[in-house]
């Protein structure tokens, strides 16, 4: 069973938190594939290539830019809970990864991991399988 771990980040996110997230994933997740979506910035190039990493621009995902052109930005006064524009990146990243994984021989399980989190010890595959049963 493949675990497709998905994350996304925007401008400034790579230097602030996402580099650490990706680096600790590569260190501690031995069985997963990390799909990283970025938007409104360039793809980072300061990590060595790894077959467990997949990189995609959200601007290449069907519907992302069109949605953001019309999405509400949190209202007046601003309330992040109503900021569909801000949180749409997560939804489009998950949707696109699920669409891609269904085309694979082993679609596996889809796991969201925020780009501002990091892994501190090895992730046990048996534990993950228990959390995500057939």
CSV table of N, CA, C and O in Angstrom, one decimal:
chain,number,residue,atom,x,y,z
A,1,UNK,N,0.8,-1.2,0.0
A,1,UNK,CA,0.0,0.0,0.0
A,1,UNK,C,0.9,1.2,0.0
A,1,UNK,O,1.8,1.4,0.8
A,2,UNK,N,0.6,2.1,-0.9
A,2,UNK,CA,1.4,3.4,-1.0
A,2,UNK,C,0.7,4.5,-0.3
A,2,UNK,O,-0.5,4.6,-0.4
A,3,UNK,N,1.5,5.2,0.4
A,3,UNK,CA,0.9,6.4,1.1
A,3,UNK,C,1.3,7.6,0.3
A,3,UNK,O,2.5,7.9,0.1
A,4,UNK,N,0.3,8.3,-0.3
A,4,UNK,CA,0.6,9.6,-1.0
A,4,UNK,C,0.4,10.7,0.0
A,4,UNK,O,-0.8,11.1,0.3
A,5,UNK,N,1.4,11.3,0.4
A,5,UNK,CA,1.4,12.4,1.3
A,5,UNK,C,1.4,13.7,0.5
A,5,UNK,O,2.2,13.8,-0.5
A,6,UNK,N,0.5,14.6,0.8
A,6,UNK,CA,0.3,15.8,0.0
A,6,UNK,C,0.6,17.0,0.9
A,6,UNK,O,0.1,17.1,2.1
A,7,UNK,N,1.2,18.0,0.3
A,7,UNK,CA,1.4,19.3,1.0
A,7,UNK,C,1.4,20.4,0.0
A,7,UNK,O,1.5,20.2,-1.2
A,8,UNK,N,1.3,21.7,0.5
A,8,UNK,CA,1.4,22.8,-0.4
A,8,UNK,C,1.9,24.0,0.3
A,8,UNK,O,1.8,24.1,1.5
A,9,UNK,N,2.5,24.9,-0.4
A,9,UNK,CA,3.0,26.2,0.1
A,9,UNK,C,3.0,27.3,-0.9
A,9,UNK,O,2.9,27.0,-2.1
A,10,UNK,N,3.0,28.5,-0.4
A,10,UNK,CA,3.0,29.6,-1.3
A,10,UNK,C,4.2,30.5,-1.1
A,10,UNK,O,5.2,30.0,-0.6
A,11,UNK,N,4.1,31.7,-1.5
A,11,UNK,CA,5.3,32.6,-1.5
A,11,UNK,C,5.9,32.7,-0.1
A,11,UNK,O,5.2,32.9,0.9
A,12,UNK,N,7.2,32.6,0.0
A,12,UNK,CA,7.9,32.6,1.2
A,12,UNK,C,7.8,31.4,2.1
A,12,UNK,O,8.6,31.2,3.0
A,13,UNK,N,6.9,30.5,1.8
A,13,UNK,CA,6.7,29.3,2.6
A,13,UNK,C,7.9,28.3,2.6
A,13,UNK,O,8.2,27.7,3.6
A,14,UNK,N,8.6,28.3,1.4
A,14,UNK,CA,9.7,27.3,1.4
A,14,UNK,C,10.8,27.7,2.4
A,14,UNK,O,11.2,26.8,3.2
A,15,UNK,N,11.2,28.9,2.5
A,15,UNK,CA,12.2,29.3,3.4
A,15,UNK,C,11.8,29.3,4.8
A,15,UNK,O,12.5,29.0,5.7
A,16,UNK,N,10.5,29.6,5.0
A,16,UNK,CA,10.0,29.7,6.4
A,16,UNK,C,9.7,28.4,7.1
A,16,UNK,O,10.0,28.2,8.2
A,17,UNK,N,9.2,27.4,6.3
A,17,UNK,CA,8.8,26.1,6.9
A,17,UNK,C,8.8,24.9,6.0
A,17,UNK,O,9.1,23.8,6.4
A,18,UNK,N,8.5,25.1,4.7
A,18,UNK,CA,8.3,23.9,3.8
A,18,UNK,C,9.6,23.1,3.6
A,18,UNK,O,9.6,21.9,3.5
A,19,UNK,N,10.7,23.8,3.5
A,19,UNK,CA,12.0,23.1,3.4
A,19,UNK,C,12.2,22.1,4.5
A,19,UNK,O,12.6,20.9,4.3
A,20,UNK,N,11.9,22.5,5.7
A,20,UNK,CA,12.1,21.6,6.9
A,20,UNK,C,11.1,20.4,6.8
A,20,UNK,O,11.4,19.3,7.1
A,21,UNK,N,9.9,20.7,6.4
A,21,UNK,CA,8.8,19.7,6.3
A,21,UNK,C,9.3,18.6,5.3
A,21,UNK,O,9.3,17.4,5.5
A,22,UNK,N,9.7,19.0,4.1
A,22,UNK,CA,10.2,18.1,3.0
A,22,UNK,C,11.4,17.3,3.5
A,22,UNK,O,11.5,16.1,3.3
A,23,UNK,N,12.4,18.0,4.1
A,23,UNK,CA,13.6,17.4,4.5
A,23,UNK,C,13.3,16.3,5.6
A,23,UNK,O,13.9,15.2,5.5
A,24,UNK,N,12.4,16.6,6.6
A,24,UNK,CA,12.2,15.6,7.6
A,24,UNK,C,11.3,14.5,7.1
A,24,UNK,O,11.4,13.4,7.6
A,25,UNK,N,10.5,14.8,6.1
A,25,UNK,CA,9.7,13.7,5.4
A,25,UNK,C,10.7,12.7,4.8
A,25,UNK,O,10.6,11.5,5.0
A,26,UNK,N,11.7,13.2,4.1
A,26,UNK,CA,12.6,12.3,3.4
A,26,UNK,C,13.5,11.6,4.4
A,26,UNK,O,13.8,10.4,4.1
A,27,UNK,N,13.7,12.1,5.5
A,27,UNK,CA,14.5,11.5,6.6
A,27,UNK,C,13.7,10.4,7.3
A,27,UNK,O,14.3,9.3,7.6
A,28,UNK,N,12.4,10.6,7.6
A,28,UNK,CA,11.7,9.7,8.5
A,28,UNK,C,10.6,8.8,7.8
A,28,UNK,O,10.1,7.9,8.4
A,29,UNK,N,10.1,9.2,6.6
A,29,UNK,CA,9.1,8.4,6.0
A,29,UNK,C,9.7,7.6,4.9
A,29,UNK,O,10.1,8.0,3.9
A,30,UNK,N,9.8,6.3,5.2
A,30,UNK,CA,10.5,5.4,4.3
A,30,UNK,C,9.6,4.9,3.2
A,30,UNK,O,10.1,4.5,2.1
A,31,UNK,N,8.3,4.8,3.4
A,31,UNK,CA,7.4,4.2,2.5
A,31,UNK,C,6.5,5.1,1.7
A,31,UNK,O,5.6,4.7,1.0
A,32,UNK,N,6.5,6.4,2.0
A,32,UNK,CA,5.6,7.3,1.3
A,32,UNK,C,6.1,8.0,0.1
A,32,UNK,O,7.3,8.1,-0.1
A,33,UNK,N,5.2,8.6,-0.6
A,33,UNK,CA,5.5,9.5,-1.7
A,33,UNK,C,5.0,10.9,-1.3
A,33,UNK,O,3.9,11.0,-0.9
A,34,UNK,N,5.8,11.9,-1.4
A,34,UNK,CA,5.4,13.2,-1.0
A,34,UNK,C,5.2,14.0,-2.3
A,34,UNK,O,6.1,14.2,-3.1
A,35,UNK,N,4.0,14.5,-2.5
A,35,UNK,CA,3.6,15.3,-3.6
A,35,UNK,C,3.5,16.8,-3.0
A,35,UNK,O,2.7,17.0,-2.2
A,36,UNK,N,4.4,17.6,-3.6
A,36,UNK,CA,4.5,19.0,-3.1
A,36,UNK,C,3.9,19.9,-4.2
A,36,UNK,O,4.4,19.9,-5.3
A,37,UNK,N,2.9,20.7,-3.8
A,37,UNK,CA,2.4,21.7,-4.7
A,37,UNK,C,2.8,23.1,-4.2
A,37,UNK,O,2.8,23.4,-3.0
A,38,UNK,N,3.2,24.0,-5.1
A,38,UNK,CA,3.6,25.3,-4.8
A,38,UNK,C,2.8,26.3,-5.7
A,38,UNK,O,2.3,25.9,-6.8
A,39,UNK,N,2.6,27.5,-5.2
A,39,UNK,CA,1.9,28.5,-6.0
A,39,UNK,C,2.4,29.9,-5.7
A,39,UNK,O,2.9,30.2,-4.7
A,40,UNK,N,2.3,30.7,-6.8
A,40,UNK,CA,2.8,32.1,-6.7
A,40,UNK,C,4.2,32.2,-6.3
A,40,UNK,O,4.6,33.2,-5.7
A,41,UNK,N,5.0,31.2,-6.7
A,41,UNK,CA,6.5,31.2,-6.4
A,41,UNK,C,7.1,30.2,-7.3
A,41,UNK,O,6.4,29.4,-8.0
A,42,UNK,N,8.4,30.1,-7.4
A,42,UNK,CA,9.1,29.1,-8.2
A,42,UNK,C,9.3,27.8,-7.4
A,42,UNK,O,9.3,27.8,-6.2
A,43,UNK,N,9.5,26.8,-8.2
A,43,UNK,CA,9.8,25.5,-7.6
A,43,UNK,C,11.2,25.5,-6.9
A,43,UNK,O,12.1,26.0,-7.6
A,44,UNK,N,11.3,25.1,-5.7
A,44,UNK,CA,12.6,25.1,-5.0
A,44,UNK,C,13.6,24.1,-5.7
A,44,UNK,O,13.2,23.1,-6.2
A,45,UNK,N,14.8,24.5,-5.7
A,45,UNK,CA,15.8,23.6,-6.4
A,45,UNK,C,17.0,23.3,-5.4
A,45,UNK,O,18.0,22.8,-5.9
A,46,UNK,N,16.8,23.6,-4.2
A,46,UNK,CA,18.0,23.5,-3.2
A,46,UNK,C,18.0,22.1,-2.5
A,46,UNK,O,18.7,22.0,-1.5
A,47,UNK,N,17.2,21.1,-2.9
A,47,UNK,CA,17.2,19.8,-2.4
A,47,UNK,C,17.7,18.8,-3.5
A,47,UNK,O,17.3,19.0,-4.7
A,48,UNK,N,18.4,17.8,-3.2
A,48,UNK,CA,18.8,16.9,-4.2
A,48,UNK,C,17.5,16.1,-4.7
A,48,UNK,O,16.6,15.9,-4.0
A,49,UNK,N,17.6,15.6,-6.0
A,49,UNK,CA,16.4,14.9,-6.5
A,49,UNK,C,16.2,13.6,-5.6
A,49,UNK,O,17.1,13.0,-5.1
A,50,UNK,N,15.0,13.2,-5.5
A,50,UNK,CA,14.6,12.0,-4.7
A,50,UNK,C,13.4,11.4,-5.4
A,50,UNK,O,12.4,12.1,-5.7
A,51,UNK,N,13.4,10.1,-5.6
A,51,UNK,CA,12.3,9.4,-6.3
A,51,UNK,C,11.0,9.5,-5.5
A,51,UNK,O,9.9,9.2,-6.0
A,52,UNK,N,11.1,9.8,-4.2
A,52,UNK,CA,9.9,9.9,-3.4
A,52,UNK,C,9.2,11.3,-3.4
A,52,UNK,O,8.2,11.5,-2.8
A,53,UNK,N,9.8,12.2,-4.2
A,53,UNK,CA,9.2,13.6,-4.3
A,53,UNK,C,8.6,13.8,-5.6
A,53,UNK,O,9.2,13.5,-6.7
A,54,UNK,N,7.5,14.4,-5.6
A,54,UNK,CA,6.8,14.9,-6.9
A,54,UNK,C,6.5,16.3,-6.7
A,54,UNK,O,5.9,16.7,-5.7
A,55,UNK,N,6.8,17.2,-7.7
A,55,UNK,CA,6.6,18.6,-7.6
A,55,UNK,C,5.6,19.0,-8.7
A,55,UNK,O,5.7,18.7,-9.8
A,56,UNK,N,4.6,19.9,-8.3
A,56,UNK,CA,3.6,20.4,-9.2
A,56,UNK,C,3.3,21.9,-8.9
A,56,UNK,O,3.2,22.2,-7.7
A,57,UNK,N,3.2,22.7,-9.9
A,57,UNK,CA,2.7,24.0,-9.7
A,57,UNK,C,1.1,23.9,-9.6
A,57,UNK,O,0.5,23.3,-10.5
A,58,UNK,N,0.5,24.6,-8.7
A,58,UNK,CA,-0.9,24.6,-8.6
A,58,UNK,C,-1.5,25.4,-9.8
A,58,UNK,O,-2.6,25.1,-10.2
A,59,UNK,N,-0.7,26.2,-10.4
A,59,UNK,CA,-1.2,27.0,-11.5
A,59,UNK,C,-1.4,26.1,-12.7
A,59,UNK,O,-2.1,26.5,-13.7
A,60,UNK,N,-0.9,24.9,-12.7
A,60,UNK,CA,-1.1,23.9,-13.8
A,60,UNK,C,-2.2,23.0,-13.5
A,60,UNK,O,-2.6,22.1,-14.3
A,61,UNK,N,-2.8,23.1,-12.3
A,61,UNK,CA,-4.0,22.2,-12.0
A,61,UNK,C,-5.3,22.9,-12.5
A,61,UNK,O,-5.5,24.1,-12.3
A,62,UNK,N,-6.0,22.1,-13.2
A,62,UNK,CA,-7.3,22.6,-13.8
A,62,UNK,C,-8.2,23.2,-12.8
A,62,UNK,O,-8.5,22.6,-11.8
A,63,UNK,N,-8.6,24.5,-13.0
A,63,UNK,CA,-9.5,25.1,-12.2
A,63,UNK,C,-9.0,26.0,-11.1
A,63,UNK,O,-9.7,26.8,-10.5
A,64,UNK,N,-7.7,25.8,-10.8
A,64,UNK,CA,-7.1,26.5,-9.6
A,64,UNK,C,-7.2,28.1,-9.8
A,64,UNK,O,-7.7,28.8,-9.0
A,65,UNK,N,-6.6,28.5,-10.9
A,65,UNK,CA,-6.5,29.9,-11.2
A,65,UNK,C,-7.9,30.5,-11.4
A,65,UNK,O,-8.2,31.6,-10.9
A,66,UNK,N,-8.8,29.8,-12.1
A,66,UNK,CA,-10.1,30.3,-12.3
A,66,UNK,C,-10.9,30.5,-11.0
A,66,UNK,O,-11.6,31.4,-10.8
A,67,UNK,N,-10.7,29.5,-10.1
A,67,UNK,CA,-11.4,29.6,-8.8
A,67,UNK,C,-10.9,30.8,-8.0
A,67,UNK,O,-11.7,31.5,-7.4
A,68,UNK,N,-9.6,30.9,-8.0
A,68,UNK,CA,-9.0,32.0,-7.2
A,68,UNK,C,-9.4,33.4,-7.7
A,68,UNK,O,-9.4,34.4,-7.0
A,69,UNK,N,-9.7,33.5,-9.0
A,69,UNK,CA,-10.2,34.8,-9.5
A,69,UNK,C,-11.5,35.2,-8.9
A,69,UNK,O,-11.8,36.4,-8.8
A,70,UNK,N,-12.3,34.3,-8.5
A,70,UNK,CA,-13.7,34.6,-8.0
A,70,UNK,C,-13.9,34.3,-6.5
A,70,UNK,O,-14.9,34.6,-6.0
A,71,UNK,N,-12.9,33.6,-5.9
A,71,UNK,CA,-13.1,33.2,-4.5
A,71,UNK,C,-13.1,34.3,-3.5
A,71,UNK,O,-12.3,35.3,-3.7
A,72,UNK,N,-14.0,34.2,-2.5
A,72,UNK,CA,-14.0,35.2,-1.4
A,72,UNK,C,-12.7,35.2,-0.6
A,72,UNK,O,-12.1,34.2,-0.5
A,73,UNK,N,-12.3,36.4,-0.2
A,73,UNK,CA,-11.0,36.5,0.5
A,73,UNK,C,-11.2,36.7,2.0
A,73,UNK,O,-10.3,37.2,2.7
A,74,UNK,N,-12.3,36.4,2.6
A,74,UNK,CA,-12.4,36.4,4.1
A,74,UNK,C,-13.3,37.5,4.6
A,74,UNK,O,-13.5,37.6,5.8
A,75,UNK,N,-13.9,38.3,3.7
A,75,UNK,CA,-14.9,39.3,4.2
A,75,UNK,C,-14.3,40.5,4.9
A,75,UNK,O,-13.2,40.7,5.1
A,76,UNK,N,-15.3,41.4,5.3
A,76,UNK,CA,-15.0,42.6,6.0
A,76,UNK,C,-15.8,42.6,7.3
A,76,UNK,O,-17.0,42.5,7.2
A,77,UNK,N,-15.2,42.6,8.5
A,77,UNK,CA,-13.8,42.5,8.7
A,77,UNK,C,-13.3,41.1,8.3
A,77,UNK,O,-14.0,40.2,8.3
A,78,UNK,N,-12.0,41.1,8.1
A,78,UNK,CA,-11.4,39.8,7.6
A,78,UNK,C,-11.6,38.7,8.7
A,78,UNK,O,-11.3,38.9,9.9
A,79,UNK,N,-12.0,37.5,8.2
A,79,UNK,CA,-12.0,36.3,9.1
A,79,UNK,C,-11.5,35.2,8.3
A,79,UNK,O,-12.0,34.8,7.2
A,80,UNK,N,-10.3,34.7,8.7
A,80,UNK,CA,-9.6,33.6,8.0
A,80,UNK,C,-10.5,32.4,7.8
A,80,UNK,O,-10.3,31.7,6.8
A,81,UNK,N,-11.5,32.2,8.6
A,81,UNK,CA,-12.4,31.0,8.4
A,81,UNK,C,-13.2,31.1,7.1
A,81,UNK,O,-13.8,30.1,6.7
A,82,UNK,N,-13.4,32.3,6.6
A,82,UNK,CA,-14.2,32.5,5.4
A,82,UNK,C,-13.3,32.8,4.2
A,82,UNK,O,-13.8,33.3,3.2
A,83,UNK,N,-12.0,32.6,4.3
A,83,UNK,CA,-11.0,32.9,3.2
A,83,UNK,C,-10.9,31.7,2.3
A,83,UNK,O,-9.9,30.9,2.4
A,84,UNK,N,-11.8,31.5,1.4
A,84,UNK,CA,-11.8,30.4,0.5
A,84,UNK,C,-10.6,30.5,-0.5
A,84,UNK,O,-10.0,29.5,-0.9
A,85,UNK,N,-10.2,31.7,-0.8
A,85,UNK,CA,-9.0,31.9,-1.7
A,85,UNK,C,-7.8,31.3,-1.0
A,85,UNK,O,-7.0,30.6,-1.6
A,86,UNK,N,-7.5,31.6,0.3
A,86,UNK,CA,-6.3,31.1,1.0
A,86,UNK,C,-6.3,29.6,1.1
A,86,UNK,O,-5.3,29.0,0.9
A,87,UNK,N,-7.4,29.0,1.5
A,87,UNK,CA,-7.4,27.6,1.7
A,87,UNK,C,-7.7,26.7,0.5
A,87,UNK,O,-7.6,25.5,0.5
A,88,UNK,N,-8.0,27.4,-0.7
A,88,UNK,CA,-8.2,26.6,-1.9
A,88,UNK,C,-7.0,25.8,-2.3
A,88,UNK,O,-7.2,24.7,-3.0
A,89,UNK,N,-5.8,26.2,-2.0
A,89,UNK,CA,-4.6,25.5,-2.4
A,89,UNK,C,-4.6,24.1,-1.9
A,89,UNK,O,-4.3,23.1,-2.6
A,90,UNK,N,-5.0,23.9,-0.7
A,90,UNK,CA,-5.1,22.6,-0.1
A,90,UNK,C,-6.1,21.7,-0.8
A,90,UNK,O,-5.8,20.5,-1.1
A,91,UNK,N,-7.2,22.2,-1.1
A,91,UNK,CA,-8.3,21.4,-1.7
A,91,UNK,C,-7.8,21.0,-3.1
A,91,UNK,O,-8.0,19.8,-3.5
A,92,UNK,N,-7.3,22.0,-3.9
A,92,UNK,CA,-6.8,21.6,-5.2
A,92,UNK,C,-5.7,20.7,-5.2
A,92,UNK,O,-5.6,19.8,-6.1
A,93,UNK,N,-4.8,20.8,-4.3
A,93,UNK,CA,-3.6,19.8,-4.2
A,93,UNK,C,-4.1,18.4,-3.9
A,93,UNK,O,-3.7,17.5,-4.5
A,94,UNK,N,-5.1,18.3,-2.9
A,94,UNK,CA,-5.6,17.0,-2.6
A,94,UNK,C,-6.4,16.4,-3.8
A,94,UNK,O,-6.2,15.2,-4.1
A,95,UNK,N,-7.2,17.2,-4.4
A,95,UNK,CA,-8.0,16.7,-5.6
A,95,UNK,C,-7.0,16.3,-6.7
A,95,UNK,O,-7.2,15.2,-7.3
A,96,UNK,N,-6.0,17.1,-7.0
A,96,UNK,CA,-5.1,16.7,-8.1
A,96,UNK,C,-4.3,15.4,-7.8
A,96,UNK,O,-4.2,14.6,-8.6
A,97,UNK,N,-3.9,15.3,-6.6
A,97,UNK,CA,-3.1,14.1,-6.2
A,97,UNK,C,-4.0,12.9,-6.2
A,97,UNK,O,-3.6,11.8,-6.7
A,98,UNK,N,-5.3,13.0,-5.8
A,98,UNK,CA,-6.2,11.8,-5.8
A,98,UNK,C,-6.4,11.4,-7.3
A,98,UNK,O,-6.4,10.3,-7.6
A,99,UNK,N,-6.6,12.4,-8.1
A,99,UNK,CA,-6.8,12.2,-9.6
A,99,UNK,C,-5.6,11.5,-10.2
A,99,UNK,O,-5.8,10.5,-10.9
A,100,UNK,N,-4.4,11.9,-9.9
A,100,UNK,CA,-3.2,11.3,-10.4
A,100,UNK,C,-3.0,9.9,-9.8
A,100,UNK,O,-2.6,8.9,-10.5
A,101,UNK,N,-3.3,9.7,-8.5
A,101,UNK,CA,-3.0,8.4,-7.9
A,101,UNK,C,-4.0,7.3,-8.4
A,101,UNK,O,-3.7,6.1,-8.5
A,102,UNK,N,-5.2,7.7,-8.8
A,102,UNK,CA,-6.2,6.7,-9.3
A,102,UNK,C,-5.7,6.1,-10.6
A,102,UNK,O,-6.2,5.1,-11.0
A,103,UNK,N,-4.8,6.8,-11.3
A,103,UNK,CA,-4.3,6.3,-12.6
A,103,UNK,C,-3.2,5.3,-12.4
A,103,UNK,O,-2.7,4.7,-13.3
A,104,UNK,N,-2.7,5.2,-11.1
A,104,UNK,CA,-1.6,4.3,-10.8
A,104,UNK,C,-2.1,2.9,-10.6
A,104,UNK,O,-3.2,2.6,-10.2
A,105,UNK,N,-1.2,1.9,-10.7
A,105,UNK,CA,-1.4,0.5,-10.4
A,105,UNK,C,-1.9,0.4,-8.9
A,105,UNK,O,-2.7,-0.4,-8.6
A,106,UNK,N,-1.2,1.1,-8.0
A,106,UNK,CA,-1.5,1.0,-6.6
A,106,UNK,C,-1.9,2.4,-6.1
A,106,UNK,O,-1.0,3.2,-5.8
A,107,UNK,N,-3.2,2.8,-6.2
A,107,UNK,CA,-3.6,4.2,-5.8
A,107,UNK,C,-3.3,4.5,-4.3
A,107,UNK,O,-3.1,5.6,-4.0
A,108,UNK,N,-3.2,3.5,-3.5
A,108,UNK,CA,-2.8,3.7,-2.1
A,108,UNK,C,-3.7,4.5,-1.3
A,108,UNK,O,-5.0,4.6,-1.5
A,109,UNK,N,-3.2,5.3,-0.3
A,109,UNK,CA,-3.9,6.1,0.6
A,109,UNK,C,-3.4,7.5,0.5
A,109,UNK,O,-2.3,7.8,0.3
A,110,UNK,N,-4.3,8.5,0.7
A,110,UNK,CA,-4.0,9.9,0.6
A,110,UNK,C,-3.9,10.5,2.0
A,110,UNK,O,-4.9,10.3,2.8
A,111,UNK,N,-2.8,11.2,2.2
A,111,UNK,CA,-2.6,11.8,3.6
A,111,UNK,C,-2.2,13.2,3.4
A,111,UNK,O,-1.3,13.5,2.6
A,112,UNK,N,-2.9,14.2,4.0
A,112,UNK,CA,-2.5,15.6,4.0
A,112,UNK,C,-1.6,15.8,5.2
A,112,UNK,O,-1.8,15.4,6.3
A,113,UNK,N,-0.5,16.5,4.9
A,113,UNK,CA,0.4,17.0,5.9
A,113,UNK,C,0.8,18.4,5.6
A,113,UNK,O,1.4,18.7,4.6
A,114,UNK,N,0.4,19.3,6.6
A,114,UNK,CA,0.6,20.7,6.3
A,114,UNK,C,2.1,21.0,6.1
A,114,UNK,O,3.0,20.3,6.8
A,115,UNK,N,2.5,21.9,5.3
A,115,UNK,CA,3.9,22.3,5.0
A,115,UNK,C,4.6,22.9,6.2
A,115,UNK,O,5.8,23.0,6.2
A,116,UNK,N,3.8,23.3,7.2
A,116,UNK,CA,4.5,23.9,8.4
A,116,UNK,C,4.6,22.9,9.5
A,116,UNK,O,4.9,23.2,10.7
A,117,UNK,N,4.5,21.6,9.2
A,117,UNK,CA,4.7,20.5,10.2
A,117,UNK,C,6.0,19.9,9.8
A,117,UNK,O,6.6,20.0,8.7
A,118,UNK,N,6.6,19.1,10.8
A,118,UNK,CA,7.8,18.4,10.5
A,118,UNK,C,7.8,17.1,11.2
A,118,UNK,O,7.0,16.9,12.2
A,119,UNK,N,8.5,16.1,10.8
A,119,UNK,CA,8.5,14.7,11.3
A,119,UNK,C,9.8,14.6,12.2
A,119,UNK,O,10.9,14.9,11.7
A,120,UNK,N,9.6,14.1,13.4
A,120,UNK,CA,10.8,14.0,14.3
A,120,UNK,C,11.3,12.6,14.5
A,120,UNK,O,12.4,12.5,15.2
A,121,UNK,N,10.6,11.6,14.1
A,121,UNK,CA,11.1,10.2,14.2
A,121,UNK,C,10.5,9.4,13.1
A,121,UNK,O,9.6,9.8,12.4
A,122,UNK,N,11.1,8.2,12.9
A,122,UNK,CA,10.6,7.3,11.8
A,122,UNK,C,9.1,7.0,11.9
A,122,UNK,O,8.6,6.8,13.0
A,123,UNK,N,8.5,7.1,10.8
A,123,UNK,CA,7.0,6.8,10.7
A,123,UNK,C,6.9,5.3,10.4
A,123,UNK,O,7.4,4.8,9.4
A,124,UNK,N,6.1,4.6,11.3
A,124,UNK,CA,5.9,3.2,11.2
A,124,UNK,C,4.8,2.9,10.2
A,124,UNK,O,3.7,3.3,10.4
A,125,UNK,N,5.1,2.2,9.2
A,125,UNK,CA,4.2,1.8,8.1
A,125,UNK,C,3.0,1.0,8.6
A,125,UNK,O,1.9,1.2,8.2
A,126,UNK,N,3.3,0.1,9.6
A,126,UNK,CA,2.2,-0.7,10.2
A,126,UNK,C,1.2,0.2,10.9
A,126,UNK,O,0.0,0.0,10.8
A,127,UNK,N,1.7,1.2,11.6
A,127,UNK,CA,0.8,2.2,12.3
A,127,UNK,C,0.0,3.0,11.3
A,127,UNK,O,-1.2,3.1,11.5
A,128,UNK,N,0.6,3.4,10.2
A,128,UNK,CA,-0.2,4.1,9.1
A,128,UNK,C,-1.2,3.2,8.5
A,128,UNK,O,-2.4,3.7,8.3
A,129,UNK,N,-0.9,2.0,8.3
A,129,UNK,CA,-1.9,1.0,7.7
A,129,UNK,C,-3.1,0.8,8.7
A,129,UNK,O,-4.2,0.7,8.3
A,130,UNK,N,-2.8,0.8,10.0
A,130,UNK,CA,-3.9,0.7,11.0
A,130,UNK,C,-4.8,1.9,11.0
A,130,UNK,O,-6.0,1.8,11.2
A,131,UNK,N,-4.2,3.1,10.7
A,131,UNK,CA,-5.0,4.3,10.7
A,131,UNK,C,-5.8,4.4,9.4
A,131,UNK,O,-6.8,5.0,9.4
A,132,UNK,N,-5.3,3.8,8.3
A,132,UNK,CA,-6.0,3.8,7.0
A,132,UNK,C,-6.3,2.4,6.5
A,132,UNK,O,-5.7,1.9,5.6
A,133,UNK,N,-7.2,1.7,7.2
A,133,UNK,CA,-7.5,0.3,6.8
A,133,UNK,C,-8.2,0.3,5.4
A,133,UNK,O,-8.7,1.3,4.9
A,134,UNK,N,-8.2,-0.9,4.8
A,134,UNK,CA,-8.9,-1.1,3.5
A,134,UNK,C,-10.4,-0.7,3.6
A,134,UNK,O,-11.0,-0.2,2.8
